[in-house]
PDB file of C-alpha atoms in Angstrom:
ATOM      1  CA  MET A   1     -10.970  47.895  24.199  1.00 53.00           C
ATOM      2  CA  ASN A   2     -10.696  44.696  25.574  1.00 59.00           C
ATOM      3  CA  TRP A   3     -13.763  43.376  23.974  1.00 56.00           C
ATOM      4  CA  ARG A   4     -12.057  44.502  20.816  1.00 58.00           C
ATOM      5  CA  TRP A   5      -9.109  42.485  21.335  1.00 57.00           C
ATOM      6  CA  ILE A   6     -11.093  39.412  22.226  1.00 56.00           C
ATOM      7  CA  LEU A   7     -12.888  39.788  19.256  1.00 47.00           C
ATOM      8  CA  ILE A   8     -10.002  39.618  17.535  1.00 56.00           C
ATOM      9  CA  LEU A   9      -8.112  36.594  19.236  1.00 55.00           C
ATOM     10  CA  LEU A  10     -11.466  34.362  18.140  1.00 55.00           C
ATOM     11  CA  VAL A  11     -11.580  35.774  15.168  1.00 54.00           C
ATOM     12  CA  ALA A  12      -8.025  35.174  13.616  1.00 52.00           C
ATOM     13  CA  PRO A  13      -8.077  31.785  14.364  1.00 55.00           C
ATOM     14  CA  LEU A  14     -11.291  31.024  12.305  1.00 49.00           C
ATOM     15  CA  THR A  15      -9.784  33.235   9.706  1.00 49.00           C
ATOM     16  CA  PHE A  16      -6.629  31.075   9.693  1.00 48.00           C
ATOM     17  CA  CYS A  17      -8.437  27.782   9.429  1.00 48.00           C
ATOM     18  CA  SER A  18     -10.670  28.706   6.693  1.00 46.00           C
ATOM     19  CA  THR A  19      -8.036  29.573   4.386  1.00 47.00           C
ATOM     20  CA  ASN A  20      -5.816  26.768   5.597  1.00 57.00           C
ATOM     21  CA  LYS A  21      -8.610  24.133   3.875  1.00 78.00           C
ATOM     22  CA  THR A  22      -7.422  25.309   0.766  1.00 90.00           C
ATOM     23  CA  ASN A  23      -3.756  24.974   1.253  1.00 96.00           C
ATOM     24  CA  TYR A  24      -1.549  22.217  -0.110  1.00 97.00           C
ATOM     25  CA  VAL A  25       1.617  21.217   0.496  1.00 98.00           C
ATOM     26  CA  ILE A  26       3.624  18.690  -1.958  1.00 98.00           C
ATOM     27  CA  LYS A  27       7.014  17.543  -0.380  1.00 98.00           C
ATOM     28  CA  GLY A  28       8.832  14.891  -2.519  1.00 97.00           C
ATOM     29  CA  SER A  29      12.088  13.796  -2.162  1.00 97.00           C
ATOM     30  CA  LEU A  30      14.953  11.721  -5.065  1.00 95.00           C
ATOM     31  CA  HIS A  31      16.490   8.522  -4.495  1.00 87.00           C
ATOM     32  CA  SER A  32      19.636  10.501  -5.144  1.00 87.00           C
ATOM     33  CA  GLU A  33      20.944  13.886  -4.628  1.00 89.00           C
ATOM     34  CA  ALA A  34      22.306  14.022  -8.119  1.00 92.00           C
ATOM     35  CA  TYR A  35      19.592  15.516  -9.534  1.00 95.00           C
ATOM     36  CA  ASN A  36      19.948  18.768  -7.359  1.00 96.00           C
ATOM     37  CA  GLY A  37      19.476  21.334  -9.781  1.00 96.00           C
ATOM     38  CA  GLU A  38      16.937  19.958 -11.986  1.00 96.00           C
ATOM     39  CA  PHE A  39      13.520  21.311 -12.079  1.00 97.00           C
ATOM     40  CA  ILE A  40      10.352  19.223 -11.122  1.00 97.00           C
ATOM     41  CA  TYR A  41       7.611  20.219 -12.903  1.00 97.00           C
ATOM     42  CA  LEU A  42       3.520  19.913 -11.542  1.00 97.00           C
ATOM     43  CA  VAL A  43       1.632  19.827 -14.862  1.00 97.00           C
ATOM     44  CA  PRO A  44      -2.256  19.643 -15.093  1.00 97.00           C
ATOM     45  CA  PHE A  45      -3.360  16.313 -16.785  1.00 96.00           C
ATOM     46  CA  ASN A  46      -6.175  18.323 -18.406  1.00 94.00           C
ATOM     47  CA  ASN A  47      -5.861  21.743 -19.753  1.00 91.00           C
ATOM     48  CA  PRO A  48      -2.027  21.882 -19.433  1.00 92.00           C
ATOM     49  CA  THR A  49      -1.021  25.479 -20.749  1.00 94.00           C
ATOM     50  CA  VAL A  50       1.808  26.985 -19.746  1.00 94.00           C
ATOM     51  CA  GLU A  51       0.384  29.588 -16.928  1.00 95.00           C
ATOM     52  CA  ARG A  52      -1.179  26.374 -15.367  1.00 95.00           C
ATOM     53  CA  VAL A  53       2.474  24.814 -14.938  1.00 97.00           C
ATOM     54  CA  ASP A  54       4.687  25.301 -12.098  1.00 97.00           C
ATOM     55  CA  SER A  55       8.340  24.107 -11.267  1.00 97.00           C
ATOM     56  CA  VAL A  56      10.390  24.054  -8.710  1.00 98.00           C
ATOM     57  CA  MET A  57      13.892  23.244  -8.042  1.00 97.00           C
ATOM     58  CA  VAL A  58      15.753  19.846  -6.804  1.00 97.00           C
ATOM     59  CA  TYR A  59      18.131  20.939  -3.489  1.00 96.00           C
ATOM     60  CA  ASP A  60      19.419  18.207  -1.064  1.00 95.00           C
ATOM     61  CA  GLY A  61      17.459  15.849  -3.083  1.00 95.00           C
ATOM     62  CA  THR A  62      14.006  17.143  -1.815  1.00 96.00           C
ATOM     63  CA  PHE A  63      11.432  19.582  -3.460  1.00 97.00           C
ATOM     64  CA  THR A  64       8.111  21.367  -2.608  1.00 98.00           C
ATOM     65  CA  PHE A  65       5.381  22.505  -3.775  1.00 98.00           C
ATOM     66  CA  LYS A  66       3.049  25.092  -2.116  1.00 97.00           C
ATOM     67  CA  GLY A  67      -0.140  26.933  -2.647  1.00 96.00           C
ATOM     68  CA  LYS A  68      -3.847  27.073  -2.798  1.00 96.00           C
ATOM     69  CA  VAL A  69      -6.330  24.700  -4.806  1.00 94.00           C
ATOM     70  CA  ASP A  70      -9.902  25.805  -5.543  1.00 91.00           C
ATOM     71  CA  GLN A  71     -10.842  22.463  -6.796  1.00 93.00           C
ATOM     72  CA  PRO A  72      -9.081  19.328  -6.830  1.00 95.00           C
ATOM     73  CA  GLU A  73      -7.275  18.073 -10.045  1.00 95.00           C
ATOM     74  CA  VAL A  74      -5.222  15.781 -11.499  1.00 97.00           C
ATOM     75  CA  TYR A  75      -1.781  16.629 -12.516  1.00 97.00           C
ATOM     76  CA  ILE A  76       1.574  14.910 -13.571  1.00 97.00           C
ATOM     77  CA  VAL A  77       4.747  15.469 -11.732  1.00 97.00           C
ATOM     78  CA  ARG A  78       7.531  15.177 -14.197  1.00 96.00           C
ATOM     79  CA  THR A  79      11.164  16.181 -15.009  1.00 95.00           C
ATOM     80  CA  ARG A  80      12.846  17.199 -18.224  1.00 95.00           C
ATOM     81  CA  PRO A  81      12.429  14.398 -21.032  1.00 94.00           C
ATOM     82  CA  LYS A  82      15.710  13.142 -20.869  1.00 93.00           C
ATOM     83  CA  LEU A  83      15.480  12.348 -17.334  1.00 92.00           C
ATOM     84  CA  ARG A  84      12.504  10.619 -17.495  1.00 90.00           C
ATOM     85  CA  LEU A  85      14.028   7.621 -18.462  1.00 90.00           C
ATOM     86  CA  GLN A  86      15.454   7.588 -14.474  1.00 92.00           C
ATOM     87  CA  LEU A  87      12.764   9.189 -12.897  1.00 94.00           C
ATOM     88  CA  GLN A  88       8.983   7.843 -13.454  1.00 95.00           C
ATOM     89  CA  GLU A  89       6.253  10.426 -14.329  1.00 96.00           C
ATOM     90  CA  LEU A  90       3.591  10.492 -11.510  1.00 97.00           C
ATOM     91  CA  LEU A  91      -0.221  11.096 -11.715  1.00 97.00           C
ATOM     92  CA  ILE A  92      -1.026  12.623  -8.044  1.00 97.00           C
ATOM     93  CA  VAL A  93      -3.993  14.674  -7.288  1.00 97.00           C
ATOM     94  CA  LYS A  94      -3.344  18.359  -5.960  1.00 97.00           C
ATOM     95  CA  GLU A  95      -6.244  19.157  -3.485  1.00 96.00           C
ATOM     96  CA  PRO A  96      -5.913  20.543   0.134  1.00 96.00           C
ATOM     97  CA  GLY A  97      -3.686  18.426   2.393  1.00 96.00           C
ATOM     98  CA  ASP A  98      -0.088  17.590   2.443  1.00 98.00           C
ATOM     99  CA  ILE A  99       1.185  15.254  -0.102  1.00 98.00           C
ATOM    100  CA  THR A 100       4.609  13.216   0.118  1.00 98.00           C
ATOM    101  CA  ILE A 101       5.839  11.974  -2.910  1.00 97.00           C
ATOM    102  CA  LYS A 102       8.922   9.713  -3.547  1.00 97.00           C
ATOM    103  CA  PHE A 103      10.385  10.459  -7.229  1.00 94.00           C
ATOM    104  CA  GLY A 104      12.673   7.598  -8.825  1.00 93.00           C
ATOM    105  CA  PRO A 105      12.216   4.885 -11.151  1.00 93.00           C
ATOM    106  CA  ASP A 106       9.076   3.437  -9.482  1.00 94.00           C
ATOM    107  CA  SER A 107       7.668   7.071  -8.140  1.00 96.00           C
ATOM    108  CA  SER A 108       4.726   6.824  -5.579  1.00 97.00           C
ATOM    109  CA  ALA A 109       2.306   9.732  -3.717  1.00 97.00           C
ATOM    110  CA  SER A 110       0.555   9.492  -0.352  1.00 97.00           C
ATOM    111  CA  GLY A 111      -1.219  11.704   2.328  1.00 97.00           C
ATOM    112  CA  THR A 112      -4.478  12.369   1.275  1.00 96.00           C
ATOM    113  CA  ASN A 113      -7.561   9.895   0.820  1.00 94.00           C
ATOM    114  CA  SER A 114      -7.493  10.563  -3.214  1.00 95.00           C
ATOM    115  CA  ASN A 115      -3.537  10.348  -3.505  1.00 96.00           C
ATOM    116  CA  ASP A 116      -3.572   7.151  -1.535  1.00 96.00           C
ATOM    117  CA  SER A 117      -6.557   5.551  -3.511  1.00 95.00           C
ATOM    118  CA  LEU A 118      -4.660   6.300  -6.634  1.00 96.00           C
ATOM    119  CA  GLN A 119      -1.416   5.115  -5.620  1.00 97.00           C
ATOM    120  CA  LYS A 120      -3.148   1.465  -4.833  1.00 96.00           C
ATOM    121  CA  TRP A 121      -4.908   1.896  -8.775  1.00 95.00           C
ATOM    122  CA  LYS A 122      -1.184   2.807  -9.857  1.00 96.00           C
ATOM    123  CA  GLU A 123      -0.198  -0.677  -8.066  1.00 96.00           C
ATOM    124  CA  PHE A 124      -2.927  -2.661  -9.294  1.00 95.00           C
ATOM    125  CA  LYS A 125      -2.380  -1.730 -13.002  1.00 94.00           C
ATOM    126  CA  THR A 126       1.276  -1.904 -12.943  1.00 95.00           C
ATOM    127  CA  GLY A 127       0.834  -5.669 -11.914  1.00 95.00           C
ATOM    128  CA  ILE A 128      -1.766  -6.076 -14.322  1.00 93.00           C
ATOM    129  CA  ASP A 129       0.323  -4.846 -17.267  1.00 93.00           C
ATOM    130  CA  ASN A 130       3.456  -6.572 -15.981  1.00 93.00           C
ATOM    131  CA  SER A 131       1.258 -10.063 -16.034  1.00 93.00           C
ATOM    132  CA  HIS A 132       0.136  -8.976 -19.655  1.00 91.00           C
ATOM    133  CA  LYS A 133       3.700  -8.617 -20.647  1.00 91.00           C
ATOM    134  CA  GLN A 134       4.981 -11.739 -19.036  1.00 89.00           C
ATOM    135  CA  PHE A 135       2.162 -13.687 -20.769  1.00 86.00           C
ATOM    136  CA  LEU A 136       3.150 -12.262 -24.227  1.00 86.00           C
ATOM    137  CA  LYS A 137       6.302 -12.849 -23.325  1.00 85.00           C
ATOM    138  CA  GLN A 138       5.865 -16.357 -22.554  1.00 84.00           C
ATOM    139  CA  TYR A 139       3.678 -16.785 -26.052  1.00 80.00           C
ATOM    140  CA  LYS A 140       6.606 -15.491 -28.158  1.00 82.00           C
ATOM    141  CA  SER A 141       8.882 -17.960 -26.519  1.00 81.00           C
ATOM    142  CA  ASP A 142       6.296 -20.785 -27.254  1.00 76.00           C
ATOM    143  CA  PHE A 143       5.932 -21.602 -23.460  1.00 77.00           C
ATOM    144  CA  ILE A 144       2.297 -21.129 -23.519  1.00 78.00           C
ATOM    145  CA  SER A 145      -0.362 -22.114 -26.515  1.00 84.00           C
ATOM    146  CA  LYS A 146      -2.308 -19.297 -28.178  1.00 83.00           C
ATOM    147  CA  GLU A 147      -5.407 -20.787 -26.644  1.00 88.00           C
ATOM    148  CA  THR A 148      -4.114 -20.310 -23.006  1.00 87.00           C
ATOM    149  CA  LEU A 149      -2.579 -16.576 -23.605  1.00 83.00           C
ATOM    150  CA  THR A 150      -6.099 -15.923 -24.942  1.00 88.00           C
ATOM    151  CA  ASN A 151      -7.586 -17.627 -21.885  1.00 90.00           C
ATOM    152  CA  LYS A 152      -4.752 -15.916 -19.408  1.00 87.00           C
ATOM    153  CA  LEU A 153      -5.398 -12.372 -21.221  1.00 90.00           C
ATOM    154  CA  ASP A 154      -8.897 -12.525 -20.797  1.00 92.00           C
ATOM    155  CA  SER A 155      -8.902 -13.740 -17.301  1.00 93.00           C
ATOM    156  CA  LEU A 156      -6.584 -10.506 -16.520  1.00 92.00           C
ATOM    157  CA  HIS A 157      -8.800  -8.085 -18.422  1.00 92.00           C
ATOM    158  CA  LYS A 158     -11.872  -9.218 -16.366  1.00 94.00           C
ATOM    159  CA  THR A 159      -9.751  -8.751 -13.306  1.00 94.00           C
ATOM    160  CA  ALA A 160      -9.049  -5.574 -14.202  1.00 92.00           C
ATOM    161  CA  LEU A 161     -12.342  -4.552 -15.201  1.00 93.00           C
ATOM    162  CA  ASP A 162     -13.619  -5.720 -12.041  1.00 94.00           C
ATOM    163  CA  TYR A 163     -10.883  -3.651  -9.938  1.00 93.00           C
ATOM    164  CA  ASN A 164     -11.770  -0.552 -11.853  1.00 92.00           C
ATOM    165  CA  HIS A 165     -15.618  -1.125 -11.346  1.00 92.00           C
ATOM    166  CA  SER A 166     -15.103  -1.675  -7.500  1.00 93.00           C
ATOM    167  CA  PHE A 167     -12.422   1.392  -7.605  1.00 93.00           C
ATOM    168  CA  ILE A 168     -14.837   3.589  -9.378  1.00 93.00           C
ATOM    169  CA  LYS A 169     -17.816   3.049  -6.893  1.00 93.00           C
ATOM    170  CA  GLU A 170     -15.471   3.402  -3.909  1.00 93.00           C
ATOM    171  CA  ASN A 171     -13.735   6.688  -5.110  1.00 93.00           C
ATOM    172  CA  SER A 172     -17.108   8.175  -6.698  1.00 89.00           C
ATOM    173  CA  ASN A 173     -17.030  11.193  -4.597  1.00 88.00           C
ATOM    174  CA  ASN A 174     -13.533  11.785  -5.675  1.00 90.00           C
ATOM    175  CA  VAL A 175     -11.314  13.134  -8.076  1.00 92.00           C
ATOM    176  CA  ALA A 176      -9.276   9.975  -8.462  1.00 92.00           C
ATOM    177  CA  GLY A 177     -12.373   7.703  -9.060  1.00 90.00           C
ATOM    178  CA  GLN A 178     -13.468  10.309 -11.502  1.00 91.00           C
ATOM    179  CA  PHE A 179     -10.051   9.929 -13.432  1.00 92.00           C
ATOM    180  CA  VAL A 180      -9.925   6.122 -13.550  1.00 91.00           C
ATOM    181  CA  GLN A 181     -13.503   6.654 -14.689  1.00 91.00           C
ATOM    182  CA  SER A 182     -12.720   8.706 -17.545  1.00 89.00           C
ATOM    183  CA  LEU A 183      -9.507   6.659 -18.152  1.00 87.00           C
ATOM    184  CA  ALA A 184     -10.935   3.399 -18.336  1.00 81.00           C
ATOM    185  CA  GLY A 185     -14.245   4.576 -20.206  1.00 80.00           C
ATOM    186  CA  MET A 186     -16.539   3.289 -18.068  1.00 69.00           C
ATOM    187  CA  LYS A 187     -20.184   5.020 -17.084  1.00 68.00           C
ATOM    188  CA  SER A 188     -21.086   5.986 -13.695  1.00 56.00           C
TER     189      SER A 188
END
C-alpha cells in the first residue's frame, strides 16, 4: 500500500509540470479604472473566427486571460471600436508562460521571449514611423528640399530593412520572427 502512495506522490508533480508547459496567463492593467466593465478581446491575427475570439471584462483596472495553448500564435489585444482611439491595440504572441500587458495610449507587452522581442520590434517600428512622419511634415512646411527628403527616407528605409533582417535572423525559431518576416515580405 505504501508503494502506491509513493508512486502517486512521484507521478503527480510530473503530471502537473507537463501540463503547465502549455498554460498561458495574460495579465493586463489599464492606465485608468474608468474602463471597468468594458471588455478586452483577444483576437487571432490569422483566421479570426468568432469561435477563436476570447474576451474578459475589466475589473479594478485589470484583466486576465488564462488557458492552454497548443502552438504559439500572434493575437491582437483590443477593445470595442470606440475605445480604440484611447487604448492602442497590441500585437502579442499567445504562448506558454506569463505575459504582462500595459494597455493604454501606448500599449506594451512583456514576459516571454517572443513577446519581449515583438515589443522591441514595435518600439523600433514606431520610431521609424514617427521619423517618417516628421520628415514629411518638414517637407510640406518647406523646411527641407525634395532631394533631402528623398535621402532621409531612403536612409530610414535602409535602417528598417537592416533591422528587420537582423530581427528575423535572431528570432527565426519563434512566432515573432516568422510574423515580422511575413509582414515585411522577406524570404528566409
